[in-house]
Amino acid sequence: MTEALLRVENISKAFFGVPVLQNVGLSLNTGEILALVGANGAGKSTLIKVICGAYGADAGAIWIGGRQRTYRTVREAVADGVSVAHQYNMTISRLTGAQNIELGREPTRFGLINHRELRRRAEALWREFDVDIDIDAECGDLAPDEQKVLDILKALATNPRILILDEPTATLSVSQSERLFAFLDHLRRRDMGIIFISHHLQEVFDHCDRVAVLKDGRLVFAGDVESLTREELVQLMLGRTVEAAPRQEAHVSGDVVVSLRGLSVGPLRIEDFYASRGEIVGIAGLIGSGQTALLQCLAGARRPDVTGSVEIFGQRHLPASVSEAVARGVHFIPDDRAKNAMFAALSVEENLSTASLRGLSWRGFFRGREANERAETLISSLAIKCQGRRQTISELSGGNQQKVSFARWLSRPSEANGGLAGQLFLLDNPTEGVDVGAKAEFSALIRKLAADGATVIVASVDFQELIAICDRIYCIAQGTLRDHFPAAGMTEEALLLKTNEKGEPT
Amino acid sequence: MTAQEINDRRSRSIDWAVFFSRYGTVFAAVLIFVVFSALSSRFLSVDNITNVLVQISSLTVVASGLTVAVVSGEFDLSVGEAAGLSAILVAGLLVWSHAPVYVAIPLAVLSCIVIGLANGLLITWLRIPSLIATLGMGPIALGFNYSYSKGDSIYAQMPDAFYYLSSGRLLGFLPIPVVIAAAVVVLMYVLINHTRYGRATVATGTNIVAARLSGINVNRVRQIAMIISGTGAGVAGVMLTARLGTGQPGAGEPYLLDSLTAVFIGMTTFRPGRASVEGTVVGVVIIGMLDNGLNLLGAPFFLQDIVRGAVMIAAVALAVLRGEIRFF
């Protein structure tokens, strides 16, 4: 057997003691497209970052063309023919396509950029790969798929043997994706090895040669795409070994406390949405479908493009500010806690108290003792693992940080009278970067809140979790939020299919 | 040695590291004090120490106000020119307009409150980064200063009541400027650490997005912080004129670098990475001792400037290297 183009052996990688990759091995041959699939958090992005030199591996080896390689920087990997087009758009909007393609390796003459040569090189690449994009336009003026192709062209400009594409189709429509695949087919015929990461299983079956499945940082399958059925692949990705118990009993009271009709925000149109008291409502959608924007609107952190008709706890308008939302009992636990929810440099107590400053103060003076007592209570009742309320929150694990950013909204002193029945919790991807054990605790916490009468709306890209926690799940399909299903009896695959229905932009 | 003992040792050595990162700057201050005491016989005398305390009192007031702005996550680069404006206004009002002290002082301070208000509006309404907004506000304040004073110093006898601000003694021995500075420090300490506003300010300065999503009115927090910073400059300007006995158009300028340096030194101590009034006081004391000590030792005048700049860079470098603060 000939030596593989790329062989990864027993790669392990941990972040802050949490293993993200464990003994992962895979190989890539010339002229093939290898699909790398796995649920969110399975370690796909980490694996490619190890391959391309962005992260060092804790253990294991990488062989390229039969030679062992250890890259310390991305630049070294690029020089060796490994090129990556990352998940997020990396084009710089104020530069033209040509300038983006040649970014960081601009041809110079007498120390100044040689614009003509730069343009010539970009154009050669553009012709070689038969792309139909205006490379003289500023990237900010191009369509998303055009920017994606530019990103890939930029990766191709280094003349790689191995091309890694991290969810290139996530932001593309079906016909845009088809064009991208035609392009990839073209590359495959040129004996390039391509690793393709996608959540869209149909693409894997239609366009890839082999598939490697990651689950919780381990490789659970590697083989020909033809040897698997779709159901088997989903089974491998999700590893149904732990049977997620669906919610036992619902405490839904019947009164509708939130209802939205004809609201439009960002890419999302909400035709009809409601949530009842004591209900846990899920919103399933792919990353970037607008679920975050919807929650922000409900939380008073964003204005919608079209308001439509709104009713929240009997009031017929959206909160105008976060403080108004909070006063109405609407609490938002945003995604990306490091950016949106956490005061990294502050202590656990300070983090817990920020949302209750009014209730914890008397005539403008902050009642430190009361805040400390509340913090102690929350730490013990939520089992937040920390050295005490004084510990800096950035030293806690992701799950415990998330508990803190959630706990801010619990037992707020000013709300002692209202009770949970008049409260709405909005959770955006609550278990992002949270380990399995903490996830279970988190689900239990959410269920308990609902059992006590609170209404909970959870948006997540982790569909398995939505099914496990929620009473009812809304699906974002073709940019529209309308259809909903009882969570009992729902399968992750059905949700995947539902949210993957792509509409052509009209 | 048992494992337990090794563990004990290790935890003790970690404690030392924490202890040093917290109090290293305080030790540096003590060290400077000891060195100057040894090198100059005049340094360690009641007269000289009183003199130093009086000299640094107005700087303490500016720097304490500036600390609140930095805690809220903003800079105020207009404090120097604002203090200069207040200094010249109070002199002009007393000497040229023959205004009584109780009118002149509030009006001078008010001018700086207006500057702080304008800074705040630029930052919150127009969303201009505070660094730029206040950098521009400085020359504007200086322009008003010159248009009022025509660039001239104001020499004339001011009312005795005014000089009480510099030469008065509370209970017969406590210099009034030191009393004012101490009162401002205590006030700002309580404000930051024991009020709702203080908590909101710390939160806003740490993560403005998270603060907003916690229901904190971050614009109001920053607006108030800028007004406090301006007010501090205004009060300091008045104290400065009282001490100098004359109105000098350019008198406020050194306050910018000195107060920023004090705040940055303060960020390296007590609770590293966070601006605090108590830390700022340590910074002010270090700056005051360096100025005074170098003077006493007969160091050339330019050395003071070099030392000042070097101390500021060193303080920030220390904090940045330890990963405690990050700029931009």
Coordinates of N, CA, C and O in Angstrom, one line a residue, chain B residues 13-114:
Chain B
S13 N 4.8 28.8 49.3 CA 5.6 29.6 48.4 C 4.6 30.3 47.4 O 4.9 31.4 47.0
I14 N 3.5 29.7 47.1 CA 2.5 30.3 46.2 C 1.9 31.5 46.9 O 1.8 32.6 46.4
D15 N 1.7 31.4 48.2 CA 1.2 32.5 49.0 C 2.2 33.7 48.9 O 1.7 34.9 48.8
W16 N 3.5 33.4 48.9 CA 4.4 34.5 48.8 C 4.3 35.2 47.5 O 4.4 36.4 47.5
A17 N 4.1 34.4 46.4 CA 4.0 35.0 45.1 C 2.8 36.0 45.1 O 2.9 37.1 44.6
V18 N 1.7 35.5 45.6 CA 0.5 36.3 45.7 C 0.7 37.6 46.5 O 0.4 38.7 46.1
F19 N 1.4 37.3 47.7 CA 1.7 38.4 48.6 C 2.5 39.5 47.9 O 2.2 40.7 48.0
F20 N 3.5 39.0 47.1 CA 4.4 40.0 46.5 C 3.7 40.7 45.4 O 3.9 41.9 45.2
S21 N 2.9 40.0 44.6 CA 2.2 40.7 43.5 C 1.2 41.7 44.1 O 0.9 42.7 43.5
R22 N 0.7 41.5 45.3 CA -0.2 42.4 45.9 C 0.5 43.6 46.5 O 0.1 44.7 46.4
Y23 N 1.6 43.3 47.2 CA 2.2 44.3 48.0 C 3.6 44.8 47.6 O 4.2 45.6 48.2
G24 N 4.1 44.2 46.4 CA 5.4 44.5 45.9 C 5.5 46.0 45.7 O 6.6 46.6 46.1
T25 N 4.5 46.7 45.2 CA 4.5 48.1 44.9 C 4.6 48.9 46.2 O 5.3 49.9 46.3
V26 N 3.9 48.4 47.2 CA 4.0 49.1 48.5 C 5.4 49.0 49.1 O 6.0 50.0 49.6
F27 N 6.0 47.8 48.9 CA 7.4 47.6 49.3 C 8.3 48.6 48.6 O 9.2 49.2 49.1
A28 N 8.1 48.7 47.3 CA 8.9 49.7 46.5 C 8.8 51.1 47.0 O 9.8 51.8 47.2
A29 N 7.5 51.5 47.5 CA 7.4 52.8 48.0 C 8.2 52.9 49.3 O 8.9 53.9 49.5
V30 N 8.1 51.9 50.1 CA 8.9 51.9 51.4 C 10.4 52.0 51.1 O 11.1 52.7 51.7
L31 N 10.8 51.2 50.1 CA 12.2 51.2 49.7 C 12.7 52.6 49.3 O 13.7 53.1 49.7
I32 N 11.8 53.2 48.4 CA 12.2 54.6 48.0 C 12.3 55.5 49.2 O 13.2 56.3 49.3
F33 N 11.4 55.4 50.1 CA 11.4 56.2 51.4 C 12.7 56.0 52.1 O 13.4 56.9 52.5
V34 N 13.1 54.7 52.3 CA 14.3 54.4 53.0 C 15.5 54.9 52.3 O 16.4 55.5 53.0
V35 N 15.6 54.7 51.0 CA 16.7 55.1 50.3 C 16.9 56.7 50.4 O 18.0 57.2 50.6
F36 N 15.8 57.4 50.1 CA 15.9 58.8 50.2 C 16.3 59.3 51.6 O 17.0 60.3 51.8
S37 N 15.7 58.6 52.6 CA 16.0 59.0 54.0 C 17.5 58.8 54.2 O 18.2 59.6 54.9
A38 N 18.1 57.8 53.7 CA 19.5 57.5 53.9 C 20.4 58.5 53.1 O 21.4 58.9 53.6
L39 N 20.0 58.9 51.9 CA 20.8 59.7 51.0 C 20.7 61.2 51.4 O 21.7 61.9 51.2
S40 N 19.6 61.6 51.9 CA 19.4 63.0 52.2 C 19.0 63.2 53.6 O 18.0 62.6 54.1
S41 N 19.7 64.0 54.3 CA 19.4 64.3 55.7 C 18.1 65.1 55.9 O 17.4 65.0 56.9
R42 N 17.8 65.8 54.8 CA 16.6 66.7 55.0 C 15.3 66.0 54.7 O 14.2 66.4 55.0
F43 N 15.4 64.8 54.0 CA 14.2 64.1 53.5 C 13.3 63.7 54.7 O 12.1 63.9 54.7
L44 N 14.0 63.1 55.7 CA 13.2 62.6 56.8 C 13.1 63.6 57.9 O 13.7 63.5 59.0
S45 N 12.3 64.7 57.6 CA 12.0 65.6 58.7 C 10.5 66.0 58.6 O 9.9 65.8 57.5
V46 N 10.0 66.4 59.7 CA 8.6 66.7 59.8 C 8.2 67.7 58.7 O 7.2 67.6 58.0
D47 N 9.0 68.7 58.7 CA 8.8 69.8 57.7 C 8.7 69.3 56.3 O 7.8 69.6 55.5
N48 N 9.7 68.5 55.9 CA 9.7 68.0 54.5 C 8.6 67.1 54.2 O 8.0 67.2 53.2
I49 N 8.3 66.2 55.2 CA 7.2 65.2 54.9 C 5.9 66.0 54.8 O 5.1 65.7 53.9
T50 N 5.7 67.0 55.7 CA 4.5 67.8 55.6 C 4.4 68.4 54.2 O 3.4 68.4 53.5
N51 N 5.6 69.0 53.8 CA 5.7 69.6 52.5 C 5.3 68.7 51.4 O 4.5 69.0 50.5
V52 N 5.8 67.5 51.4 CA 5.5 66.5 50.4 C 4.0 66.2 50.4 O 3.3 66.2 49.3
L53 N 3.4 66.0 51.5 CA 2.0 65.7 51.6 C 1.2 66.8 51.1 O 0.2 66.6 50.3
V54 N 1.5 68.0 51.4 CA 0.8 69.2 50.8 C 0.9 69.2 49.3 O -0.1 69.4 48.6
Q55 N 2.1 69.0 48.8 CA 2.4 69.0 47.4 C 1.6 68.0 46.6 O 1.1 68.2 45.5
I56 N 1.5 66.8 47.2 CA 0.8 65.7 46.4 C -0.7 65.8 46.6 O -1.5 65.0 46.0
S57 N -1.2 66.7 47.5 CA -2.7 66.6 47.8 C -3.5 66.9 46.6 O -4.5 66.2 46.4
S58 N -3.2 67.9 45.8 CA -4.0 68.2 44.6 C -3.9 67.0 43.6 O -4.9 66.7 43.0
L59 N -2.7 66.5 43.5 CA -2.5 65.3 42.5 C -3.4 64.2 43.0 O -4.0 63.5 42.2
T60 N -3.5 64.0 44.3 CA -4.3 62.9 44.9 C -5.7 63.1 44.5 O -6.4 62.1 44.1
V61 N -6.2 64.3 44.5 CA -7.6 64.6 44.1 C -7.9 64.3 42.7 O -8.8 63.6 42.3
V62 N -7.0 64.8 41.8 CA -7.2 64.5 40.3 C -7.1 63.0 40.1 O -8.0 62.4 39.4
A63 N -6.1 62.3 40.7 CA -5.9 60.9 40.4 C -7.0 60.1 40.9 O -7.4 59.1 40.3
S64 N -7.6 60.5 42.1 CA -8.8 59.7 42.6 C -10.0 59.8 41.7 O -10.6 58.8 41.5
G65 N -10.2 61.0 41.2 CA -11.3 61.1 40.2 C -11.1 60.3 39.0 O -11.9 59.6 38.5
L66 N -9.8 60.4 38.5 CA -9.5 59.6 37.3 C -9.6 58.1 37.5 O -10.0 57.4 36.6
T67 N -9.3 57.7 38.7 CA -9.4 56.3 39.0 C -10.8 55.8 38.8 O -11.0 54.7 38.2
V68 N -11.8 56.6 39.1 CA -13.2 56.2 38.9 C -13.5 56.0 37.4 O -14.1 55.0 37.0
A69 N -12.9 56.9 36.6 CA -13.1 56.8 35.1 C -12.4 55.5 34.6 O -13.0 54.8 33.8
V70 N -11.2 55.2 35.1 CA -10.5 54.0 34.7 C -11.3 52.8 35.2 O -11.4 51.8 34.4
V71 N -11.8 52.8 36.4 CA -12.6 51.7 36.9 C -13.8 51.4 35.9 O -14.1 50.3 35.6
S72 N -14.4 52.5 35.4 CA -15.5 52.3 34.5 C -15.1 51.8 33.1 O -15.9 51.7 32.2
G73 N -13.8 51.7 32.9 CA -13.3 51.2 31.6 C -12.9 52.3 30.7 O -12.7 52.0 29.5
E74 N -12.9 53.6 31.1 CA -12.6 54.7 30.2 C -11.4 55.4 30.7 O -11.0 55.3 31.8
F75 N -10.8 56.1 29.7 CA -9.7 57.0 30.1 C -10.2 58.4 30.1 O -11.1 58.8 29.5
D76 N -9.5 59.3 30.8 CA -9.8 60.7 30.8 C -8.4 61.5 30.6 O -7.7 61.7 31.6
L77 N -8.1 61.8 29.4 CA -6.9 62.5 29.1 C -7.0 64.0 29.1 O -6.1 64.8 28.8
S78 N -8.2 64.5 29.6 CA -8.4 65.9 29.6 C -8.2 66.5 31.1 O -8.4 67.6 31.3
V79 N -7.9 65.6 32.0 CA -7.8 66.1 33.4 C -6.8 67.2 33.6 O -7.0 68.1 34.4
G80 N -5.6 67.1 32.9 CA -4.6 68.1 33.1 C -5.1 69.5 32.6 O -5.1 70.5 33.4
E81 N -5.7 69.6 31.4 CA -6.1 70.9 30.9 C -7.4 71.3 31.7 O -7.5 72.5 31.9
A82 N -8.2 70.4 32.1 CA -9.4 70.7 32.9 C -8.9 71.4 34.2 O -9.4 72.4 34.6
A83 N -7.9 70.8 34.9 CA -7.4 71.3 36.1 C -6.9 72.7 35.9 O -7.1 73.7 36.7
G84 N -6.2 72.9 34.7 CA -5.6 74.2 34.4 C -6.7 75.2 34.2 O -6.5 76.4 34.7
L85 N -7.8 74.8 33.6 CA -8.9 75.8 33.3 C -9.5 76.2 34.7 O -9.7 77.4 34.9
S86 N -9.7 75.2 35.5 CA -10.3 75.6 36.8 C -9.3 76.5 37.6 O -9.8 77.4 38.3
A87 N -8.0 76.2 37.5 CA -7.0 77.0 38.3 C -7.0 78.5 37.8 O -7.0 79.4 38.6
I88 N -7.1 78.7 36.5 CA -7.1 80.0 36.0 C -8.4 80.7 36.3 O -8.5 81.9 36.6
L89 N -9.5 80.0 36.1 CA -10.8 80.6 36.4 C -11.0 81.1 37.8 O -11.5 82.2 38.0
V90 N -10.5 80.3 38.8 CA -10.7 80.7 40.1 C -9.9 81.9 40.4 O -10.4 82.9 41.1
A91 N -8.7 82.0 39.9 CA -7.8 83.1 40.1 C -8.5 84.4 39.4 O -8.6 85.4 40.0
G92 N -8.9 84.2 38.2 CA -9.5 85.4 37.5 C -10.8 85.9 38.2 O -11.0 87.1 38.3
L93 N -11.6 84.9 38.6 CA -12.9 85.3 39.2 C -12.6 86.1 40.5 O -13.2 87.1 40.8
L94 N -11.6 85.6 41.3 CA -11.2 86.3 42.5 C -10.6 87.6 42.3 O -10.9 88.6 42.9
V95 N -9.6 87.7 41.4 CA -8.8 88.9 41.2 C -9.5 89.9 40.3 O -9.6 91.1 40.6
W96 N -9.9 89.4 39.1 CA -10.5 90.4 38.1 C -11.9 90.7 38.4 O -12.3 91.8 38.2
S97 N -12.7 89.7 38.7 CA -14.1 89.9 38.9 C -14.5 90.2 40.3 O -15.6 90.5 40.7
H98 N -13.5 90.1 41.2 CA -13.7 90.4 42.6 C -14.9 89.6 43.2 O -15.7 90.0 44.0
A99 N -15.0 88.3 42.6 CA -16.1 87.5 43.1 C -15.7 86.9 44.5 O -14.5 86.7 44.8
P100 N -16.7 86.7 45.3 CA -16.4 86.1 46.6 C -15.9 84.7 46.5 O -16.3 84.0 45.5
V101 N -15.2 84.2 47.5 CA -14.7 82.8 47.4 C -15.7 81.8 47.1 O -15.6 80.9 46.3
Y102 N -16.9 82.0 47.8 CA -17.9 80.9 47.7 C -18.6 81.0 46.4 O -19.4 80.1 46.1
V103 N -18.3 82.0 45.5 CA -18.9 82.0 44.2 C -17.8 81.5 43.2 O -18.0 80.6 42.3
A104 N -16.6 82.0 43.4 CA -15.5 81.7 42.5 C -15.2 80.2 42.5 O -15.0 79.6 41.4
I105 N -15.1 79.6 43.6 CA -14.7 78.1 43.7 C -15.7 77.3 43.0 O -15.4 76.5 42.1
P106 N -17.0 77.4 43.4 CA -18.0 76.5 42.7 C -18.0 76.8 41.2 O -18.2 75.8 40.4
L107 N -17.9 78.0 40.7 CA -17.9 78.3 39.3 C -16.7 77.6 38.6 O -16.8 77.0 37.5
A108 N -15.5 77.7 39.2 CA -14.3 77.0 38.6 C -14.5 75.5 38.5 O -14.3 74.9 37.5
V109 N -15.1 74.9 39.6 CA -15.3 73.5 39.6 C -16.3 73.1 38.6 O -16.2 72.1 37.9
L110 N -17.4 74.0 38.5 CA -18.4 73.8 37.5 C -17.9 73.6 36.1 O -18.4 72.8 35.3
S111 N -16.9 74.5 35.8 CA -16.4 74.4 34.4 C -15.8 73.0 34.1 O -16.0 72.5 33.0
C112 N -15.3 72.4 35.1 CA -14.7 71.0 34.9 C -15.8 70.0 34.9 O -15.7 69.0 34.2
I113 N -16.9 70.3 35.7 CA -18.0 69.3 35.6 C -18.6 69.3 34.2 O -19.0 68.3 33.6
V114 N -18.7 70.5 33.6 CA -19.2 70.6 32.2 C -18.2 69.9 31.3 O -18.7 69.1 30.4

